[in-house]
CSV table of C-alpha atoms in Angstrom, one decimal:
chain,number,residue,atom,x,y,z
A,215,MET,CA,-56.4,5.1,-78.0
A,216,GLN,CA,-58.6,2.2,-78.8
A,217,GLY,CA,-55.7,1.0,-81.3
A,218,GLU,CA,-53.0,0.7,-78.5
A,219,THR,CA,-53.0,-2.0,-76.4
A,220,PRO,CA,-51.2,-1.7,-72.9
A,221,SER,CA,-47.4,-3.3,-72.3
A,222,GLY,CA,-46.6,-7.0,-70.8
A,223,ASP,CA,-45.7,-5.8,-67.8
A,224,GLY,CA,-49.6,-3.9,-66.8
A,225,ALA,CA,-47.5,0.5,-67.3
A,226,THR,CA,-49.2,2.4,-69.6
A,227,PRO,CA,-47.0,4.2,-72.3
A,228,GLY,CA,-45.0,6.8,-71.3
A,229,ALA,CA,-44.9,5.6,-67.7
A,230,VAL,CA,-42.1,5.9,-66.0
A,231,PRO,CA,-41.2,2.2,-64.1
A,232,VAL,CA,-41.3,2.3,-60.4
A,233,GLU,CA,-37.7,1.2,-60.5
A,234,GLN,CA,-36.0,3.5,-62.5
A,235,ALA,CA,-37.7,6.3,-60.7
A,236,TRP,CA,-36.1,5.3,-57.8
A,237,SER,CA,-33.2,5.2,-58.9
A,238,LEU,CA,-33.6,8.9,-60.3
A,239,ALA,CA,-35.0,10.0,-57.0
A,240,GLU,CA,-31.2,9.2,-55.3
A,241,PRO,CA,-29.3,10.9,-56.5
A,242,ALA,CA,-31.5,14.4,-56.8
A,243,GLN,CA,-31.7,13.6,-52.5
A,244,GLU,CA,-27.8,13.2,-51.9
A,245,GLU,CA,-27.3,16.2,-54.5
A,246,SER,CA,-29.3,18.5,-51.8
A,247,ALA,CA,-27.7,16.6,-48.9
A,248,VAL,CA,-24.8,17.3,-50.3
A,249,ALA,CA,-25.3,20.9,-52.8
A,250,ALA,CA,-22.4,23.1,-51.5
A,251,ALA,CA,-20.3,20.1,-52.3
A,252,GLU,CA,-21.3,19.1,-55.5
A,253,GLY,CA,-21.1,22.6,-56.5
A,254,ALA,CA,-17.7,23.4,-55.1
A,255,LYS,CA,-16.6,20.2,-56.9
A,256,GLU,CA,-17.9,20.9,-60.8
A,257,ALA,CA,-16.7,24.9,-60.2
A,258,LEU,CA,-13.1,23.1,-58.8
A,259,SER,CA,-13.1,20.6,-61.7
A,260,SER,CA,-13.9,22.7,-64.6
A,261,GLN,CA,-10.3,24.8,-63.5
A,262,SER,CA,-8.8,22.3,-64.5
A,263,ALA,CA,-7.5,18.7,-64.9
A,264,THR,CA,-5.4,18.1,-61.8
A,265,VAL,CA,-7.7,20.2,-59.7
A,266,GLY,CA,-9.8,17.6,-60.5
A,267,SER,CA,-8.4,14.9,-60.1
A,268,VAL,CA,-7.4,16.0,-56.5
A,269,VAL,CA,-11.1,17.1,-55.8
A,270,ASP,CA,-12.4,12.8,-57.2
A,271,THR,CA,-9.4,11.9,-55.4
A,272,LEU,CA,-10.6,13.4,-52.1
A,273,ASP,CA,-14.2,12.6,-53.1
A,274,ALA,CA,-13.6,9.1,-53.0
A,275,VAL,CA,-12.3,9.1,-49.0
A,276,ALA,CA,-15.6,8.8,-48.1
A,277,LEU,CA,-17.5,6.9,-45.0
A,278,SER,CA,-21.5,5.7,-46.1
A,279,PHE,CA,-23.7,5.5,-43.2
A,280,GLY,CA,-27.4,3.5,-45.1
A,281,ASP,CA,-28.2,5.9,-48.3
A,282,PHE,CA,-25.9,8.2,-46.7
A,283,ARG,CA,-22.8,9.3,-47.7
A,284,VAL,CA,-19.8,11.5,-46.3
A,285,SER,CA,-16.3,12.5,-47.7
A,286,LEU,CA,-13.4,13.8,-47.1
A,287,PHE,CA,-13.7,16.7,-49.9
A,288,ASP,CA,-17.1,17.2,-48.6
A,289,VAL,CA,-15.9,17.9,-45.1
A,290,LEU,CA,-13.4,20.0,-46.1
A,291,VAL,CA,-15.6,21.8,-47.9
A,292,VAL,CA,-17.9,22.2,-44.8
A,293,GLY,CA,-15.2,22.5,-42.9
A,294,SER,CA,-13.9,25.8,-45.0
A,295,VAL,CA,-18.0,27.5,-45.0
A,296,ILE,CA,-18.0,27.6,-41.5
A,297,ILE,CA,-14.6,28.9,-40.4
A,298,GLY,CA,-15.2,31.4,-43.2
A,299,VAL,CA,-18.5,32.0,-42.6
A,300,LEU,CA,-16.8,32.6,-38.9
A,301,LEU,CA,-14.3,34.9,-39.7
A,302,LEU,CA,-16.8,37.1,-41.9
A,303,ALA,CA,-19.1,37.7,-38.5
A,304,TRP,CA,-16.0,38.2,-36.3
A,305,PHE,CA,-14.5,41.3,-38.8
A,306,VAL,CA,-18.7,42.4,-39.3
A,307,SER,CA,-18.9,42.5,-35.3
A,308,ARG,CA,-15.2,44.2,-34.7
A,309,MET,CA,-16.3,46.8,-37.5
A,310,ALA,CA,-19.6,47.1,-36.1
A,311,ARG,CA,-18.3,48.5,-32.5
A,312,ARG,CA,-15.5,50.6,-34.0
A,313,LEU,CA,-18.5,52.1,-35.8
A,314,VAL,CA,-20.1,52.3,-33.0
A,315,ARG,CA,-17.2,54.2,-30.7
A,316,ARG,CA,-17.2,56.9,-33.1
A,317,MET,CA,-20.9,57.7,-32.1
A,318,THR,CA,-20.5,60.5,-30.2
A,319,ARG,CA,-23.9,62.1,-29.8
A,320,LEU,CA,-24.2,58.0,-27.5
A,321,ASP,CA,-23.7,58.3,-24.4
A,322,ASP,CA,-21.0,54.9,-22.7
A,323,THR,CA,-24.1,53.2,-21.5
A,324,GLN,CA,-26.3,53.7,-25.3
A,325,GLN,CA,-22.9,52.5,-26.6
A,326,LEU,CA,-22.5,49.5,-25.5
A,327,LEU,CA,-26.7,48.7,-25.7
A,328,VAL,CA,-25.8,50.3,-29.3
A,329,GLU,CA,-22.8,47.1,-29.2
A,330,LYS,CA,-24.9,44.1,-28.0
A,331,ILE,CA,-27.8,44.7,-30.7
A,332,ALA,CA,-25.7,44.7,-33.5
A,333,THR,CA,-23.4,41.3,-32.7
A,334,ILE,CA,-26.5,39.4,-32.2
A,335,ILE,CA,-27.7,40.3,-35.7
A,336,VAL,CA,-24.1,39.8,-37.3
A,337,TRP,CA,-24.0,36.7,-35.5
A,338,ALA,CA,-27.8,35.1,-35.8
A,339,THR,CA,-27.6,36.8,-39.9
A,340,ALA,CA,-23.6,35.0,-40.4
A,341,PHE,CA,-25.8,31.4,-38.7
A,342,PHE,CA,-28.4,31.5,-41.9
A,343,LEU,CA,-25.9,32.2,-44.7
A,344,GLY,CA,-24.1,29.3,-43.2
A,345,ILE,CA,-27.1,27.7,-44.2
A,346,ASP,CA,-28.0,29.0,-47.1
A,347,LEU,CA,-24.3,28.4,-48.0
A,348,LEU,CA,-24.2,24.6,-47.4
A,349,GLY,CA,-27.4,23.9,-48.6
A,350,ILE,CA,-28.7,22.9,-45.9
A,351,ASP,CA,-32.5,22.2,-45.6
A,352,LEU,CA,-34.1,22.7,-42.8
A,353,THR,CA,-37.4,21.4,-43.5
A,354,ALA,CA,-35.9,18.0,-43.6
A,355,LEU,CA,-34.7,19.0,-39.9
A,356,ALA,CA,-38.3,19.9,-38.5
A,357,VAL,CA,-38.3,17.3,-36.4
A,358,PHE,CA,-35.0,16.5,-35.1
A,359,SER,CA,-34.6,20.6,-35.0
A,360,GLY,CA,-37.6,20.9,-32.6
A,361,ALA,CA,-36.4,18.5,-29.8
A,362,PHE,CA,-33.0,19.4,-30.3
A,363,GLY,CA,-34.0,22.9,-30.0
A,364,LEU,CA,-36.3,21.8,-26.7
A,365,ALA,CA,-32.8,20.1,-25.2
A,366,ILE,CA,-30.6,23.7,-26.0
A,367,GLY,CA,-33.6,25.7,-24.3
A,368,PHE,CA,-33.3,24.3,-21.3
A,369,GLY,CA,-29.6,23.6,-20.9
A,370,LEU,CA,-29.0,27.5,-22.2
A,371,GLN,CA,-31.7,29.2,-20.2
A,372,LYS,CA,-30.2,31.3,-18.1
A,373,THR,CA,-27.5,31.7,-20.7
A,374,PHE,CA,-30.2,34.2,-22.2
A,375,GLY,CA,-32.1,34.9,-19.9
A,376,ASN,CA,-29.2,36.6,-18.7
A,377,LEU,CA,-28.2,38.1,-22.5
A,378,ILE,CA,-31.8,39.3,-22.0
A,379,ALA,CA,-31.3,41.1,-18.4
A,380,GLY,CA,-28.2,42.4,-19.7
A,381,ILE,CA,-29.5,44.5,-22.5
A,382,ILE,CA,-33.2,45.5,-19.4
A,383,LEU,CA,-30.1,46.8,-17.4
A,384,LEU,CA,-28.4,48.7,-20.4
A,385,MET,CA,-32.1,50.0,-21.4
A,386,ASP,CA,-33.7,51.2,-18.4
A,387,ARG,CA,-29.9,52.3,-17.0
A,388,SER,CA,-30.1,51.2,-13.7
A,389,ILE,CA,-26.9,49.5,-14.2
A,390,LYS,CA,-23.6,50.7,-16.7
A,391,PRO,CA,-20.2,50.9,-16.8
A,392,GLY,CA,-18.4,52.7,-14.2
A,393,ASP,CA,-21.3,52.5,-11.3
A,394,VAL,CA,-19.8,51.4,-8.4
A,395,ILE,CA,-22.0,49.0,-6.4
A,396,ALA,CA,-22.1,47.2,-2.8
A,397,VAL,CA,-20.9,43.6,-3.4
A,398,THR,CA,-21.2,41.4,-1.0
A,399,ASP,CA,-18.6,37.9,-1.1
A,400,MET,CA,-19.6,34.0,-0.2
A,401,ALA,CA,-18.5,35.3,3.4
A,402,GLY,CA,-20.7,37.7,4.1
A,403,ASN,CA,-18.9,40.2,3.8
A,404,GLU,CA,-19.1,43.3,2.2
A,405,SER,CA,-17.5,45.2,0.0
A,406,PHE,CA,-18.0,47.8,-3.0
A,407,GLY,CA,-16.0,47.7,-6.6
A,408,GLN,CA,-16.5,49.4,-9.8
A,409,ILE,CA,-18.7,47.6,-13.1
A,410,ARG,CA,-15.7,46.9,-15.6
A,411,LYS,CA,-17.6,45.1,-17.8
A,412,ILE,CA,-21.1,43.7,-18.9
A,413,GLY,CA,-20.9,40.8,-20.7
A,414,ILE,CA,-23.3,38.8,-22.5
A,415,ARG,CA,-23.4,36.7,-19.2
A,416,ALA,CA,-21.9,38.4,-16.2
A,417,VAL,CA,-21.2,41.4,-14.9
A,418,SER,CA,-17.3,42.5,-13.9
A,419,VAL,CA,-17.0,44.1,-10.6
A,420,THR,CA,-13.5,45.1,-9.8
A,421,THR,CA,-12.8,46.0,-5.8
A,422,ARG,CA,-10.7,48.6,-4.4
A,423,ASP,CA,-8.1,45.1,-3.7
A,424,GLN,CA,-8.4,44.0,-7.4
A,425,ARG,CA,-10.5,41.4,-7.2
A,426,GLU,CA,-12.9,40.9,-9.6
A,427,TYR,CA,-16.2,39.7,-8.5
A,428,LEU,CA,-18.5,38.2,-12.3
A,429,ILE,CA,-22.5,38.6,-10.9
A,430,PRO,CA,-24.9,36.6,-13.3
A,431,ASN,CA,-27.2,39.4,-15.2
A,432,GLU,CA,-30.2,38.1,-13.8
A,433,ASN,CA,-29.0,38.2,-10.6
A,434,LEU,CA,-28.2,42.5,-10.6
A,435,MET,CA,-32.2,42.5,-12.2
A,436,ILE,CA,-34.2,40.9,-9.9
A,437,ASN,CA,-31.9,41.3,-6.5
A,438,GLN,CA,-32.0,44.1,-4.3
A,439,VAL,CA,-28.4,46.4,-5.7
A,440,GLU,CA,-26.9,49.3,-3.9
A,441,ASN,CA,-25.5,51.5,-6.5
A,442,TRP,CA,-23.7,54.3,-5.2
A,443,SER,CA,-23.7,56.1,-8.9
A,444,TYR,CA,-27.1,55.3,-9.9
A,445,SER,CA,-28.7,59.4,-9.7
A,446,SER,CA,-25.4,60.5,-8.4
A,447,LYS,CA,-21.8,60.4,-7.4
A,448,ASN,CA,-22.0,62.1,-4.3
A,449,VAL,CA,-21.4,59.4,-1.3
A,450,ARG,CA,-21.8,60.5,2.3
A,451,MET,CA,-18.9,58.4,4.6
A,452,GLN,CA,-18.5,58.2,8.4
A,453,VAL,CA,-15.6,58.3,10.3
A,454,PRO,CA,-16.0,57.2,14.1
A,455,VAL,CA,-14.4,59.1,17.1
A,456,GLY,CA,-14.1,59.3,21.0
A,457,VAL,CA,-12.7,61.9,22.7
A,458,SER,CA,-11.5,61.7,26.9
A,459,TYR,CA,-14.7,63.2,29.4
A,460,GLU,CA,-11.9,65.0,30.5
A,461,ALA,CA,-11.7,66.9,27.5
A,462,ASP,CA,-13.5,70.5,25.5
A,463,MET,CA,-16.5,69.2,23.7
A,464,LYS,CA,-16.4,72.3,21.4
A,465,LEU,CA,-13.3,72.4,20.3
A,466,ALA,CA,-12.8,68.8,19.9
A,467,GLU,CA,-15.3,69.4,17.8
A,468,SER,CA,-13.9,72.0,15.7
A,469,LEU,CA,-10.5,70.3,15.6
A,470,MET,CA,-13.1,67.3,13.5
A,471,LEU,CA,-14.8,69.9,11.3
A,472,GLU,CA,-11.1,71.4,11.0
A,473,ALA,CA,-10.0,68.1,10.5
A,474,ALA,CA,-12.0,67.0,7.8
A,475,LYS,CA,-12.0,70.0,5.5
A,476,ASP,CA,-8.9,70.0,5.0
A,477,CYS,CA,-9.0,66.9,3.6
A,478,ASP,CA,-8.7,67.0,-0.6
A,479,ARG,CA,-11.4,64.6,-1.5
A,480,VAL,CA,-14.1,65.9,1.3
A,481,LEU,CA,-16.5,68.2,-0.7
A,482,ALA,CA,-17.0,71.4,0.9
A,483,ALA,CA,-20.6,71.4,0.1
A,484,PRO,CA,-22.5,69.6,1.3
A,485,PRO,CA,-19.9,70.5,4.6
A,486,PRO,CA,-19.2,68.4,6.9
A,487,THR,CA,-21.2,68.0,9.9
A,488,VAL,CA,-20.1,66.7,13.4
A,489,TRP,CA,-22.8,63.7,15.6
A,490,MET,CA,-22.2,63.6,18.7
A,491,THR,CA,-23.7,59.4,19.0
A,492,GLU,CA,-23.1,58.0,22.9
A,493,TYR,CA,-21.3,58.2,26.2
A,494,GLY,CA,-19.3,54.9,25.4
A,495,ASP,CA,-17.6,53.4,28.3
A,496,SER,CA,-14.3,55.0,28.0
A,497,SER,CA,-14.8,58.2,25.8
A,498,VAL,CA,-17.6,60.5,24.2
A,499,ASN,CA,-18.9,58.8,20.5
A,500,PHE,CA,-18.8,61.1,17.7
A,501,VAL,CA,-19.0,60.5,14.2
A,502,ILE,CA,-17.5,62.8,11.4
A,503,HIS,CA,-19.7,62.9,8.4
A,504,CYS,CA,-18.1,64.5,5.1
A,505,TRP,CA,-18.9,63.6,1.8
A,506,ILE,CA,-17.0,62.5,-2.2
A,507,ASP,CA,-17.7,62.5,-5.2
A,508,ASP,CA,-15.3,60.1,-6.1
A,509,PRO,CA,-16.3,56.7,-4.6
A,510,GLU,CA,-14.2,54.7,-7.5
A,511,GLU,CA,-10.8,56.1,-5.4
A,512,GLY,CA,-12.0,54.7,-3.1
A,513,VAL,CA,-13.3,55.1,0.9
A,514,GLY,CA,-11.0,53.8,3.2
A,515,ASN,CA,-8.2,55.9,1.9
A,516,VAL,CA,-10.4,59.4,3.2
A,517,ARG,CA,-11.1,57.9,6.5
A,518,SER,CA,-7.3,57.3,7.2
A,519,ALA,CA,-6.4,60.9,6.4
A,520,VAL,CA,-9.1,62.2,8.5
A,521,LEU,CA,-8.2,60.6,11.1
A,522,LYS,CA,-4.5,61.2,10.9
A,523,LYS,CA,-4.9,64.9,10.5
A,524,LEU,CA,-7.0,64.6,13.5
A,525,TRP,CA,-4.6,62.6,15.2
A,526,TRP,CA,-1.7,65.8,15.1
A,527,LEU,CA,-4.9,67.6,15.5
A,528,PHE,CA,-5.7,66.7,19.2
A,529,LYS,CA,-2.2,66.3,19.6
A,530,GLU,CA,-1.3,70.2,19.2
A,531,ASN,CA,-4.4,71.3,21.2
A,532,ASP,CA,-4.1,68.6,23.8
A,533,ILE,CA,-6.9,66.6,23.3
A,534,GLU,CA,-6.7,62.9,24.6
A,535,ILE,CA,-7.8,60.0,23.0
A,536,PRO,CA,-8.9,57.5,25.4
A,537,PHE,CA,-7.9,53.4,25.6
A,538,PRO,CA,-10.6,51.7,27.1
A,539,GLN,CA,-10.5,51.6,31.1
A,540,ARG,CA,-12.0,49.1,33.7
A,541,ASP,CA,-12.4,50.3,37.5
A,542,LEU,CA,-11.4,46.8,39.6
A,543,HIS,CA,-13.8,46.7,43.3
A,544,ILE,CA,-12.1,43.6,45.4
A,545,ARG,CA,-14.4,42.4,48.1
A,546,SER,CA,-13.2,41.9,51.1
A,547,SER,CA,-12.8,38.4,53.0
A,548,ASP,CA,-10.7,36.2,55.4
A,549,GLN,CA,-9.0,34.2,52.6
A,550,PHE,CA,-7.5,37.4,51.4
A,551,ASP,CA,-7.4,39.3,54.3
A,552,ARG,CA,-4.8,36.9,55.1
A,553,LEU,CA,-3.1,36.8,52.3
A,554,ILE,CA,-1.9,40.0,52.5
A,555,GLU,CA,-1.3,39.7,55.7
A,556,ILE,CA,1.8,37.2,54.2
A,557,MET,CA,2.8,39.0,51.0
A,558,GLY,CA,3.3,41.7,54.3
A,559,GLN,CA,5.1,39.5,55.6
A,560,ALA,CA,7.5,38.1,52.6
A,561,LYS,CA,8.2,41.8,51.9
A,562,ASP,CA,9.1,42.4,55.0
A,563,GLY,CA,11.3,39.6,56.0
A,564,PRO,CA,14.3,39.7,53.9
A,565,VAL,CA,14.8,43.2,55.2
A,566,ALA,CA,14.4,42.2,58.5
A,567,ALA,CA,17.0,39.5,57.8
A,568,LYS,CA,18.9,42.3,56.7
A,569,ASP,CA,18.9,45.3,59.4
């Protein structure tokens, strides 16, 4: 207005000085940085004077980094919130697993897939719940969180890759708990084992000798895998047998079939078969082909049972199991003939002396 004159410091009427504006902004910034601690402090202080004095004492013990101040009370509040959120997430995820296992309409693979998805949802919700309870402003940490997220992305690339690979394996049901797969160790020796668990990072495979292999999920998805239980649990196994050239081949073949059929775990359909594979150096070699439907119970024990039964059948029917034989041909020479002559004289010498 025309009658009004500016103040001596050049400020317009009703304006707040710059120094006073900064002084008002600083408490608001500090309060937003520790919103959870401030709210807890006010709530506890309103309970009683004693509790308020304890809170003030804890709040007085603090460290300052420039404009940033962290007190012991702030640490206790933040720690309590984090522990509470973790316990809540653990309890909810455990209850979700129990609820999923009661769904009888889902098979084991579907239940495991639902459990993993539910676990991811629960822990993601717990993370954002903790952020909200602590009053952390993520927009203020946008630059830092971007750089931190990039570093975590490179560091945990394999971990997230194995997590996604495990979910994909469960979705297409190519690998599931209970399957029997072939396993190759670091020395190149191949064995087989049963899948016990599909975890976040790796698949647990236990062999017959109770060795547990932890195979990354990503390896099972991108590499070739021999799954004995993918479409059917029927597995054909081979039992090599050798008999003498002098044996009755028809009788030997019938005894091999009898030994395979008498084994409890060998299936009647498909029936066992016997193939002649080769004429060996010392024996005629056969292979007994028989089928089982429980490879997780072992393969070597079935082969052993068939061979034990066949041993006694061969004994009862005079079928010889040959040992390696070699024919030795020695060329004659003057030195060799002289050696034989000397050996003969040495043998006859003591006899002549006795006479």
